[in-house]
Amino acid sequence: MAYEKELQIALLAVQRATILTKQVFHSHAKGTLSKSDASPVTIGDFGAQALLISALAHAFPSDAIVAEEESSDLRDNAELRRTVWDLVKDVQLDSKEAENLLGGAVKSDAAMLDIIDKGNSSGGNKGRIWALDPIDGTKGFLRGGQYAVCLALMVDGDVKVGVLGCPNLPVDDAAPLSVNIGANASDEEGKGVLFGAVLGEGATSRPMTRGELQKETKIQMKQIEDLKAATFCESVEAGHSSHGDQAEIASQLGITKASVRMDSQAKYASIARGAGDIYLRLPVRKDYQEKIWDHAAGDLIVREAGGEVTDAEGKRLDFGKGRTLAENKGVVAAPKQVHGKVLEVVKSVLGKK
Ligand SMILES: Nc1ncnc2c1ncn2[C@@H]1O[C@H](COP(=O)(O)O)[C@@H](O)[C@H]1OP(=O)(O)O
Ligand SMILES: [Mg+2]
Ligand SMILES: [Mg+2]
Ligand SMILES: [Mg+2]
């Protein structure tokens, strides 16, 4: 199998990072700050990024990394730094062997800050670059909704490996999507899934553990013949994608079921395993450029599960343009056999505006 070591390290690193995010999820104080774009960041985001990059830097020291967060807020705030370090220093996998593959613990709080900043690559379409989102859907994480820990490896701009850790999704791939999955989440018994894909080799899911990897099962998008019966997923945040345009498109496709709203790339994972069918993300603001770490893993997992992912104009997402999807607007993800039809309606609805 291609990229076997990369997939194994990515799965273990994501699994380890979710031990930290779950700890923060259950703690009272999440250390939330507001970033310059008014989006939130928590001690969970910083801590998970430190653990993920530490593993990648150990296993693949010459690879570049594009990650969402940077350490300046921690450098400026000793108390916040101490809180993050108190979490990071103690998190480890239950399996010694697995922990060794990730290089063990981060050495010091100063090392932790430098590790967080190793995610500052400007990206591009040359060489090996990891794209990483320590907590995707921070608002969902804070709200007790869905969130995902996301890691993808690109080689020369092409995504080769994708991993999503979704602590609040049901383990059962066949569990139908409840409409309140994005609100009523928890990581109790039966929750927590690791999704993975390697280009050309299919997509899988497996229950999340605190140690060694569990055995995977293949996932596939649902074969839908009749779009009327489709379930479509969209963001909870109306500012992240246009609920109005998406409702209009769904209605023109004959979809009668209410949309399932949830945060994060859990949407890509949910359609890839056939729990939902279509993911629509149509721009609200013309000037917003989607970030590569918000899509790279999900794009590959959906395509490897039998789906097609394009932007609202029908172009494939181009991850080789830097830290953002500078050449794309919006996302349309659907099973291959119906993607063309969905795209046609997307173009027609957006064209009328
Ligand atoms: N105006 C926007 N349009 C689309 N996505 C956005 C916008 N602002 C922030 N995001 C990103 O959307 C992602 C969450 O998507 P979803 O709503 O589907 O869960 C987050 O990574 C968030 O980035 P950030 O991490 O900076 O908040
Ligand atoms: Mg994100
Ligand atoms: Mg994030
Ligand atoms: Mg964020």
CSV table of C-alpha atoms and ligand atoms in Angstrom, one decimal:
chain,number,residue,atom,x,y,z
A,1,MET,CA,0.0,0.0,0.0
A,2,ALA,CA,1.2,3.5,-0.8
A,3,TYR,CA,1.8,6.0,2.0
A,4,GLU,CA,1.4,3.3,4.6
A,5,LYS,CA,3.6,5.0,7.2
A,6,GLU,CA,2.1,8.4,6.6
A,7,LEU,CA,-1.4,7.1,7.1
A,8,GLN,CA,-0.4,5.2,10.2
A,9,ILE,CA,1.3,8.2,11.8
A,10,ALA,CA,-1.5,10.6,10.8
A,11,LEU,CA,-4.1,8.3,12.3
A,12,LEU,CA,-2.2,7.9,15.5
A,13,ALA,CA,-1.4,11.6,15.8
A,14,VAL,CA,-5.0,12.6,15.3
A,15,GLN,CA,-6.1,10.0,17.8
A,16,ARG,CA,-3.6,11.3,20.4
A,17,ALA,CA,-4.7,14.9,19.7
A,18,THR,CA,-8.3,14.0,20.4
A,19,ILE,CA,-7.3,12.8,23.9
A,20,LEU,CA,-6.4,16.4,24.6
A,21,THR,CA,-9.4,18.0,22.9
A,22,LYS,CA,-11.8,15.7,24.8
A,23,GLN,CA,-10.1,16.7,28.0
A,24,VAL,CA,-10.7,20.3,27.2
A,25,PHE,CA,-14.2,19.6,26.0
A,26,HIS,CA,-15.0,18.2,29.5
A,27,SER,CA,-13.2,20.9,31.4
A,28,HIS,CA,-14.9,24.0,32.6
A,29,ALA,CA,-12.4,26.6,31.3
A,30,LYS,CA,-11.6,26.4,27.6
A,31,GLY,CA,-9.3,29.4,27.6
A,32,THR,CA,-11.2,31.0,24.6
A,33,LEU,CA,-9.6,33.9,22.9
A,34,SER,CA,-10.8,35.9,19.9
A,35,LYS,CA,-8.5,36.0,16.9
A,36,SER,CA,-8.0,39.1,14.7
A,37,ASP,CA,-10.8,37.9,12.3
A,38,ALA,CA,-13.1,37.5,15.4
A,39,SER,CA,-13.1,33.7,15.2
A,40,PRO,CA,-12.4,31.8,18.5
A,41,VAL,CA,-9.3,29.8,19.4
A,42,THR,CA,-9.1,27.7,22.6
A,43,ILE,CA,-6.4,26.0,24.7
A,44,GLY,CA,-7.6,22.8,22.8
A,45,ASP,CA,-6.6,24.3,19.4
A,46,PHE,CA,-3.1,25.3,20.6
A,47,GLY,CA,-2.6,22.0,22.5
A,48,ALA,CA,-3.8,19.8,19.7
A,49,GLN,CA,-1.6,21.7,17.1
A,50,ALA,CA,1.5,21.2,19.3
A,51,LEU,CA,0.8,17.4,19.6
A,52,LEU,CA,0.1,16.9,15.9
A,53,ILE,CA,3.2,18.9,14.7
A,54,SER,CA,5.4,17.2,17.2
A,55,ALA,CA,4.4,13.8,15.8
A,56,LEU,CA,4.9,14.9,12.2
A,57,ALA,CA,8.2,16.6,12.9
A,58,HIS,CA,9.5,13.4,14.5
A,59,ALA,CA,8.3,11.0,11.8
A,60,PHE,CA,8.9,13.2,8.8
A,61,PRO,CA,11.4,15.8,9.7
A,62,SER,CA,11.9,17.3,6.3
A,63,ASP,CA,8.2,17.8,5.4
A,64,ALA,CA,6.6,21.3,5.4
A,65,ILE,CA,3.5,22.1,7.4
A,66,VAL,CA,0.6,24.5,6.9
A,67,ALA,CA,-1.3,24.7,10.1
A,68,GLU,CA,-4.1,27.1,11.3
A,69,GLU,CA,-2.7,28.4,14.6
A,70,GLU,CA,0.4,30.3,15.7
A,71,SER,CA,2.0,30.8,19.1
A,72,SER,CA,2.0,34.6,19.5
A,73,ASP,CA,-1.0,34.7,21.9
A,74,LEU,CA,0.8,32.1,24.1
A,75,ARG,CA,4.1,34.0,24.0
A,76,ASP,CA,2.2,37.1,25.2
A,77,ASN,CA,0.3,35.4,27.9
A,78,ALA,CA,2.2,33.4,30.5
A,79,GLU,CA,-0.9,32.0,32.2
A,80,LEU,CA,-2.4,30.8,29.0
A,81,ARG,CA,0.9,29.3,28.0
A,82,ARG,CA,1.1,27.4,31.3
A,83,THR,CA,-2.4,26.1,30.9
A,84,VAL,CA,-1.7,24.7,27.4
A,85,TRP,CA,1.6,23.2,28.6
A,86,ASP,CA,0.0,21.5,31.5
A,87,LEU,CA,-2.2,19.7,29.1
A,88,VAL,CA,0.3,19.0,26.4
A,89,LYS,CA,3.0,17.6,28.7
A,90,ASP,CA,0.8,14.8,30.0
A,91,VAL,CA,-1.1,13.6,27.0
A,92,GLN,CA,0.1,10.3,25.6
A,93,LEU,CA,-1.4,7.2,23.9
A,94,ASP,CA,-2.0,4.1,26.1
A,95,SER,CA,0.3,2.1,23.8
A,96,LYS,CA,4.0,2.6,24.4
A,97,GLU,CA,4.8,1.4,20.9
A,98,ALA,CA,2.3,3.8,19.3
A,99,GLU,CA,3.6,6.7,21.4
A,100,ASN,CA,7.2,5.9,20.3
A,101,LEU,CA,6.1,6.1,16.7
A,102,LEU,CA,5.0,9.7,17.4
A,103,GLY,CA,8.3,10.5,19.2
A,104,GLY,CA,6.9,10.7,22.7
A,105,ALA,CA,6.3,13.8,24.8
A,106,VAL,CA,7.1,17.4,23.8
A,107,LYS,CA,10.2,18.4,25.7
A,108,SER,CA,9.4,21.8,27.3
A,109,ASP,CA,7.0,24.7,27.1
A,110,ALA,CA,9.6,26.7,25.0
A,111,ALA,CA,9.8,23.7,22.6
A,112,MET,CA,6.0,23.6,22.4
A,113,LEU,CA,5.9,27.2,21.2
A,114,ASP,CA,8.5,26.6,18.5
A,115,ILE,CA,6.6,23.4,17.4
A,116,ILE,CA,3.3,25.3,17.1
A,117,ASP,CA,5.1,27.8,14.8
A,118,LYS,CA,6.4,25.0,12.5
A,119,GLY,CA,3.0,25.1,10.9
A,120,ASN,CA,3.8,28.4,9.2
A,121,SER,CA,4.7,27.1,5.7
A,122,SER,CA,3.2,29.1,2.9
A,123,GLY,CA,2.1,26.0,1.1
A,124,GLY,CA,2.3,25.6,-2.7
A,125,ASN,CA,2.5,22.9,-5.3
A,126,LYS,CA,6.1,21.7,-4.7
A,127,GLY,CA,7.1,18.8,-2.5
A,128,ARG,CA,5.6,17.2,0.6
A,129,ILE,CA,3.3,19.5,2.7
A,130,TRP,CA,1.0,18.6,5.5
A,131,ALA,CA,-2.2,20.7,6.0
A,132,LEU,CA,-3.5,20.6,9.5
A,133,ASP,CA,-6.5,22.0,11.5
A,134,PRO,CA,-6.1,21.1,15.2
A,135,ILE,CA,-9.8,21.8,15.9
A,136,ASP,CA,-12.0,22.4,12.9
A,137,GLY,CA,-15.3,23.8,13.9
A,138,THR,CA,-14.1,25.6,17.1
A,139,LYS,CA,-17.5,27.1,17.5
A,140,GLY,CA,-19.1,23.7,17.3
A,141,PHE,CA,-16.5,22.4,19.8
A,142,LEU,CA,-17.5,25.2,22.3
A,143,ARG,CA,-21.2,24.7,21.7
A,144,GLY,CA,-21.0,21.0,22.3
A,145,GLY,CA,-21.6,20.3,18.6
A,146,GLN,CA,-19.5,18.5,16.0
A,147,TYR,CA,-15.8,19.2,15.5
A,148,ALA,CA,-12.9,17.4,13.7
A,149,VAL,CA,-9.1,17.1,14.1
A,150,CYS,CA,-7.8,17.2,10.5
A,151,LEU,CA,-4.6,16.2,8.8
A,152,ALA,CA,-3.7,15.8,5.1
A,153,LEU,CA,-0.5,15.2,3.2
A,154,MET,CA,-0.1,16.9,-0.2
A,155,VAL,CA,2.6,16.0,-2.6
A,156,ASP,CA,3.2,18.5,-5.4
A,157,GLY,CA,-0.1,20.1,-4.6
A,158,ASP,CA,-2.1,16.8,-4.8
A,159,VAL,CA,-3.7,15.4,-1.6
A,160,LYS,CA,-2.4,11.8,-1.1
A,161,VAL,CA,-3.4,11.1,2.5
A,162,GLY,CA,-6.3,12.4,4.5
A,163,VAL,CA,-7.4,11.8,8.1
A,164,LEU,CA,-10.3,13.2,10.1
A,165,GLY,CA,-10.9,12.5,13.8
A,166,CYS,CA,-14.5,13.1,14.8
A,167,PRO,CA,-14.9,12.5,18.5
A,168,ASN,CA,-18.6,13.3,18.6
A,169,LEU,CA,-19.8,11.3,15.6
A,170,PRO,CA,-21.4,7.9,16.1
A,171,VAL,CA,-19.1,4.9,15.5
A,172,ASP,CA,-21.7,3.2,13.5
A,173,ASP,CA,-21.3,4.1,9.8
A,174,ALA,CA,-24.9,3.1,9.2
A,175,ALA,CA,-26.4,5.3,11.9
A,176,PRO,CA,-28.8,7.8,10.2
A,177,LEU,CA,-28.0,11.5,10.6
A,178,SER,CA,-30.3,13.0,13.2
A,179,VAL,CA,-31.2,16.6,12.5
A,180,ASN,CA,-29.8,17.6,15.9
A,181,ILE,CA,-26.4,15.9,15.4
A,182,GLY,CA,-24.8,19.3,15.3
A,183,ALA,CA,-26.2,20.5,18.6
A,184,ASN,CA,-26.7,17.5,20.8
A,185,ALA,CA,-23.2,16.0,20.6
A,186,SER,CA,-21.2,14.3,23.2
A,187,ASP,CA,-18.3,11.8,23.2
A,188,GLU,CA,-20.1,9.3,25.3
A,189,GLU,CA,-20.1,5.5,24.7
A,190,GLY,CA,-20.4,4.7,21.0
A,191,LYS,CA,-19.0,8.0,19.8
A,192,GLY,CA,-15.6,8.8,18.2
A,193,VAL,CA,-14.6,7.9,14.7
A,194,LEU,CA,-11.3,8.1,12.8
A,195,PHE,CA,-11.7,8.4,9.0
A,196,GLY,CA,-8.8,7.8,6.6
A,197,ALA,CA,-8.0,7.7,2.9
A,198,VAL,CA,-5.0,7.2,0.6
A,199,LEU,CA,-5.3,8.4,-3.0
A,200,GLY,CA,-6.4,5.5,-5.2
A,201,GLU,CA,-6.9,3.1,-2.2
A,202,GLY,CA,-10.3,3.9,-0.9
A,203,ALA,CA,-11.6,5.4,2.4
A,204,THR,CA,-12.1,3.8,5.8
A,205,SER,CA,-13.5,4.4,9.2
A,206,ARG,CA,-12.6,2.9,12.6
A,207,PRO,CA,-13.6,3.5,16.2
A,208,MET,CA,-11.3,6.0,17.9
A,209,THR,CA,-9.3,4.6,20.9
A,210,ARG,CA,-6.7,6.0,23.3
A,211,GLY,CA,-4.0,3.6,22.2
A,212,GLU,CA,-3.4,1.4,19.2
A,213,LEU,CA,-5.4,1.7,16.0
A,214,GLN,CA,-8.5,-0.5,15.7
A,215,LYS,CA,-9.2,-2.4,12.6
A,216,GLU,CA,-10.7,-0.3,9.8
A,217,THR,CA,-13.8,-0.9,7.6
A,218,LYS,CA,-14.2,0.4,4.1
A,219,ILE,CA,-16.7,3.3,3.7
A,220,GLN,CA,-18.7,4.2,0.6
A,221,MET,CA,-21.1,7.0,-0.3
A,222,LYS,CA,-24.7,5.9,-0.6
A,223,GLN,CA,-25.9,5.1,-4.2
A,224,ILE,CA,-28.8,7.4,-4.6
A,225,GLU,CA,-31.1,7.0,-7.6
A,226,ASP,CA,-33.6,9.6,-6.6
A,227,LEU,CA,-32.3,13.0,-5.5
A,228,LYS,CA,-35.7,13.7,-3.8
A,229,ALA,CA,-34.7,11.3,-1.0
A,230,ALA,CA,-31.2,12.9,-0.5
A,231,THR,CA,-30.0,14.3,2.8
A,232,PHE,CA,-27.9,17.4,2.5
A,233,CYS,CA,-25.5,18.8,5.0
A,234,GLU,CA,-24.5,22.4,5.6
A,235,SER,CA,-22.7,24.5,8.2
A,236,VAL,CA,-24.4,25.6,11.4
A,237,GLU,CA,-23.0,29.1,11.0
A,238,ALA,CA,-25.0,31.1,8.5
A,239,GLY,CA,-21.9,33.3,8.0
A,240,HIS,CA,-19.9,30.4,6.7
A,241,SER,CA,-22.2,29.3,3.9
A,242,SER,CA,-25.4,30.6,2.5
A,243,HIS,CA,-28.4,28.8,4.0
A,244,GLY,CA,-30.7,30.7,1.7
A,245,ASP,CA,-29.0,29.6,-1.6
A,246,GLN,CA,-28.6,26.1,-0.3
A,247,ALA,CA,-32.3,25.9,0.6
A,248,GLU,CA,-33.2,27.1,-2.9
A,249,ILE,CA,-30.9,24.5,-4.5
A,250,ALA,CA,-32.3,21.7,-2.4
A,251,SER,CA,-35.8,22.7,-3.3
A,252,GLN,CA,-35.0,22.8,-7.0
A,253,LEU,CA,-33.5,19.3,-6.7
A,254,GLY,CA,-36.7,18.1,-5.1
A,255,ILE,CA,-35.2,17.5,-1.8
A,256,THR,CA,-37.9,17.5,0.9
A,257,LYS,CA,-35.9,16.7,4.0
A,258,ALA,CA,-34.6,19.5,6.2
A,259,SER,CA,-30.9,20.0,5.9
A,260,VAL,CA,-28.6,18.5,8.6
A,261,ARG,CA,-26.5,21.3,10.1
A,262,MET,CA,-23.2,20.5,11.7
A,263,ASP,CA,-19.9,22.2,12.2
A,264,SER,CA,-16.5,21.1,10.7
A,265,GLN,CA,-15.4,18.5,8.2
A,266,ALA,CA,-17.6,16.0,10.0
A,267,LYS,CA,-19.9,17.0,7.0
A,268,TYR,CA,-17.5,15.5,4.5
A,269,ALA,CA,-17.0,12.4,6.7
A,270,SER,CA,-20.8,12.0,7.1
A,271,ILE,CA,-21.5,11.9,3.4
A,272,ALA,CA,-18.5,9.7,2.7
A,273,ARG,CA,-19.9,7.0,5.0
A,274,GLY,CA,-23.4,7.3,3.4
A,275,ALA,CA,-25.0,8.8,6.5
A,276,GLY,CA,-25.8,11.9,4.4
A,277,ASP,CA,-25.6,12.4,0.6
A,278,ILE,CA,-24.7,16.0,-0.3
A,279,TYR,CA,-22.6,18.7,1.2
A,280,LEU,CA,-23.2,22.3,0.0
A,281,ARG,CA,-21.0,25.3,1.0
A,282,LEU,CA,-21.9,28.3,-1.0
A,283,PRO,CA,-20.1,31.6,-0.3
A,284,VAL,CA,-21.7,34.3,1.7
A,285,ARG,CA,-18.9,36.8,1.4
A,286,LYS,CA,-17.2,37.3,-1.9
A,287,ASP,CA,-13.8,38.1,-0.3
A,288,TYR,CA,-13.5,35.0,1.9
A,289,GLN,CA,-10.9,32.5,0.7
A,290,GLU,CA,-11.4,29.0,2.1
A,291,LYS,CA,-8.4,27.6,3.9
A,292,ILE,CA,-6.7,24.4,2.7
A,293,TRP,CA,-6.8,22.8,6.2
A,294,ASP,CA,-10.6,23.1,6.2
A,295,HIS,CA,-11.0,20.9,3.1
A,296,ALA,CA,-7.9,18.8,2.2
A,297,ALA,CA,-8.7,15.7,4.2
A,298,GLY,CA,-12.4,15.8,3.6
A,299,ASP,CA,-12.0,16.3,-0.2
A,300,LEU,CA,-9.9,13.1,-0.5
A,301,ILE,CA,-12.1,11.0,1.9
A,302,VAL,CA,-15.2,11.8,-0.1
A,303,ARG,CA,-13.5,11.2,-3.5
A,304,GLU,CA,-12.1,7.9,-2.3
A,305,ALA,CA,-15.6,6.9,-1.1
A,306,GLY,CA,-17.1,7.3,-4.5
A,307,GLY,CA,-17.9,11.0,-4.5
A,308,GLU,CA,-17.0,14.1,-6.5
A,309,VAL,CA,-15.9,17.4,-4.9
A,310,THR,CA,-15.8,20.6,-6.9
A,311,ASP,CA,-16.3,24.3,-6.2
A,312,ALA,CA,-19.5,26.1,-7.3
A,313,GLU,CA,-18.2,26.5,-10.8
A,314,GLY,CA,-17.3,22.8,-11.2
A,315,LYS,CA,-13.6,23.1,-10.8
A,316,ARG,CA,-11.7,20.6,-8.6
A,317,LEU,CA,-10.4,22.2,-5.4
A,318,ASP,CA,-6.8,23.3,-5.9
A,319,PHE,CA,-4.7,22.8,-2.8
A,320,GLY,CA,-1.4,23.9,-4.4
A,321,LYS,CA,-2.1,27.7,-4.4
A,322,GLY,CA,-0.8,28.5,-0.9
A,323,ARG,CA,-2.6,28.5,2.4
A,324,THR,CA,-6.0,29.2,0.9
A,325,LEU,CA,-8.1,27.8,-2.0
A,326,ALA,CA,-7.4,31.0,-3.8
A,327,GLU,CA,-8.8,29.7,-7.1
A,328,ASN,CA,-12.0,28.3,-5.8
A,329,LYS,CA,-15.3,29.6,-4.5
A,330,GLY,CA,-17.7,27.3,-2.6
A,331,VAL,CA,-17.8,23.5,-2.3
A,332,VAL,CA,-20.2,21.0,-3.9
A,333,ALA,CA,-19.7,17.4,-2.7
A,334,ALA,CA,-22.0,14.6,-3.9
A,335,PRO,CA,-22.0,11.0,-5.1
A,336,LYS,CA,-20.3,10.8,-8.6
A,337,GLN,CA,-23.5,9.8,-10.4
A,338,VAL,CA,-25.5,12.8,-9.2
A,339,HIS,CA,-22.8,15.5,-8.9
A,340,GLY,CA,-23.4,16.8,-12.4
A,341,LYS,CA,-27.1,17.3,-11.7
A,342,VAL,CA,-26.4,19.1,-8.4
A,343,LEU,CA,-23.8,21.3,-10.0
A,344,GLU,CA,-26.2,22.3,-12.8
A,345,VAL,CA,-28.7,23.5,-10.2
A,346,VAL,CA,-26.0,25.3,-8.1
A,347,LYS,CA,-24.9,27.2,-11.2
A,348,SER,CA,-28.4,28.1,-12.2
A,349,VAL,CA,-29.3,29.4,-8.7
A,350,LEU,CA,-26.1,31.3,-8.3
A,351,GLY,CA,-26.3,32.6,-11.9
A,352,LYS,CA,-29.6,34.3,-11.2
A,353,LYS,CA,-28.2,36.4,-8.4
B,1,LIG,N1,-16.8,33.7,6.1
B,1,LIG,C1,-16.5,32.4,6.1
B,1,LIG,N2,-16.9,31.6,5.1
B,1,LIG,C2,-16.6,30.3,5.1
B,1,LIG,N3,-15.9,29.7,6.1
B,1,LIG,C3,-15.5,30.4,7.1
B,1,LIG,C4,-15.7,31.8,7.2
B,1,LIG,N4,-15.2,32.3,8.3
B,1,LIG,C5,-14.6,31.3,8.9
B,1,LIG,N5,-14.8,30.1,8.2
B,1,LIG,C6,-14.2,28.8,8.5
B,1,LIG,O1,-15.2,27.8,8.4
B,1,LIG,C7,-14.7,26.7,9.2
B,1,LIG,C8,-15.9,26.0,9.8
B,1,LIG,O2,-16.8,25.6,8.9
B,1,LIG,P1,-18.2,25.1,9.3
B,1,LIG,O3,-19.0,26.3,9.5
B,1,LIG,O4,-18.6,24.3,8.1
B,1,LIG,O5,-18.0,24.3,10.5
B,1,LIG,C9,-13.8,27.2,10.2
B,1,LIG,O6,-12.5,26.6,9.9
B,1,LIG,C10,-13.8,28.6,9.9
B,1,LIG,O7,-12.5,29.2,10.0
B,1,LIG,P2,-12.0,29.7,11.4
B,1,LIG,O8,-11.2,28.5,12.0
B,1,LIG,O9,-11.1,30.8,11.1
B,1,LIG,O10,-13.1,30.1,12.3
B,2,MG,MG,-11.3,24.9,10.4
B,3,MG,MG,-9.4,25.2,13.5
B,4,MG,MG,-10.4,28.6,13.7
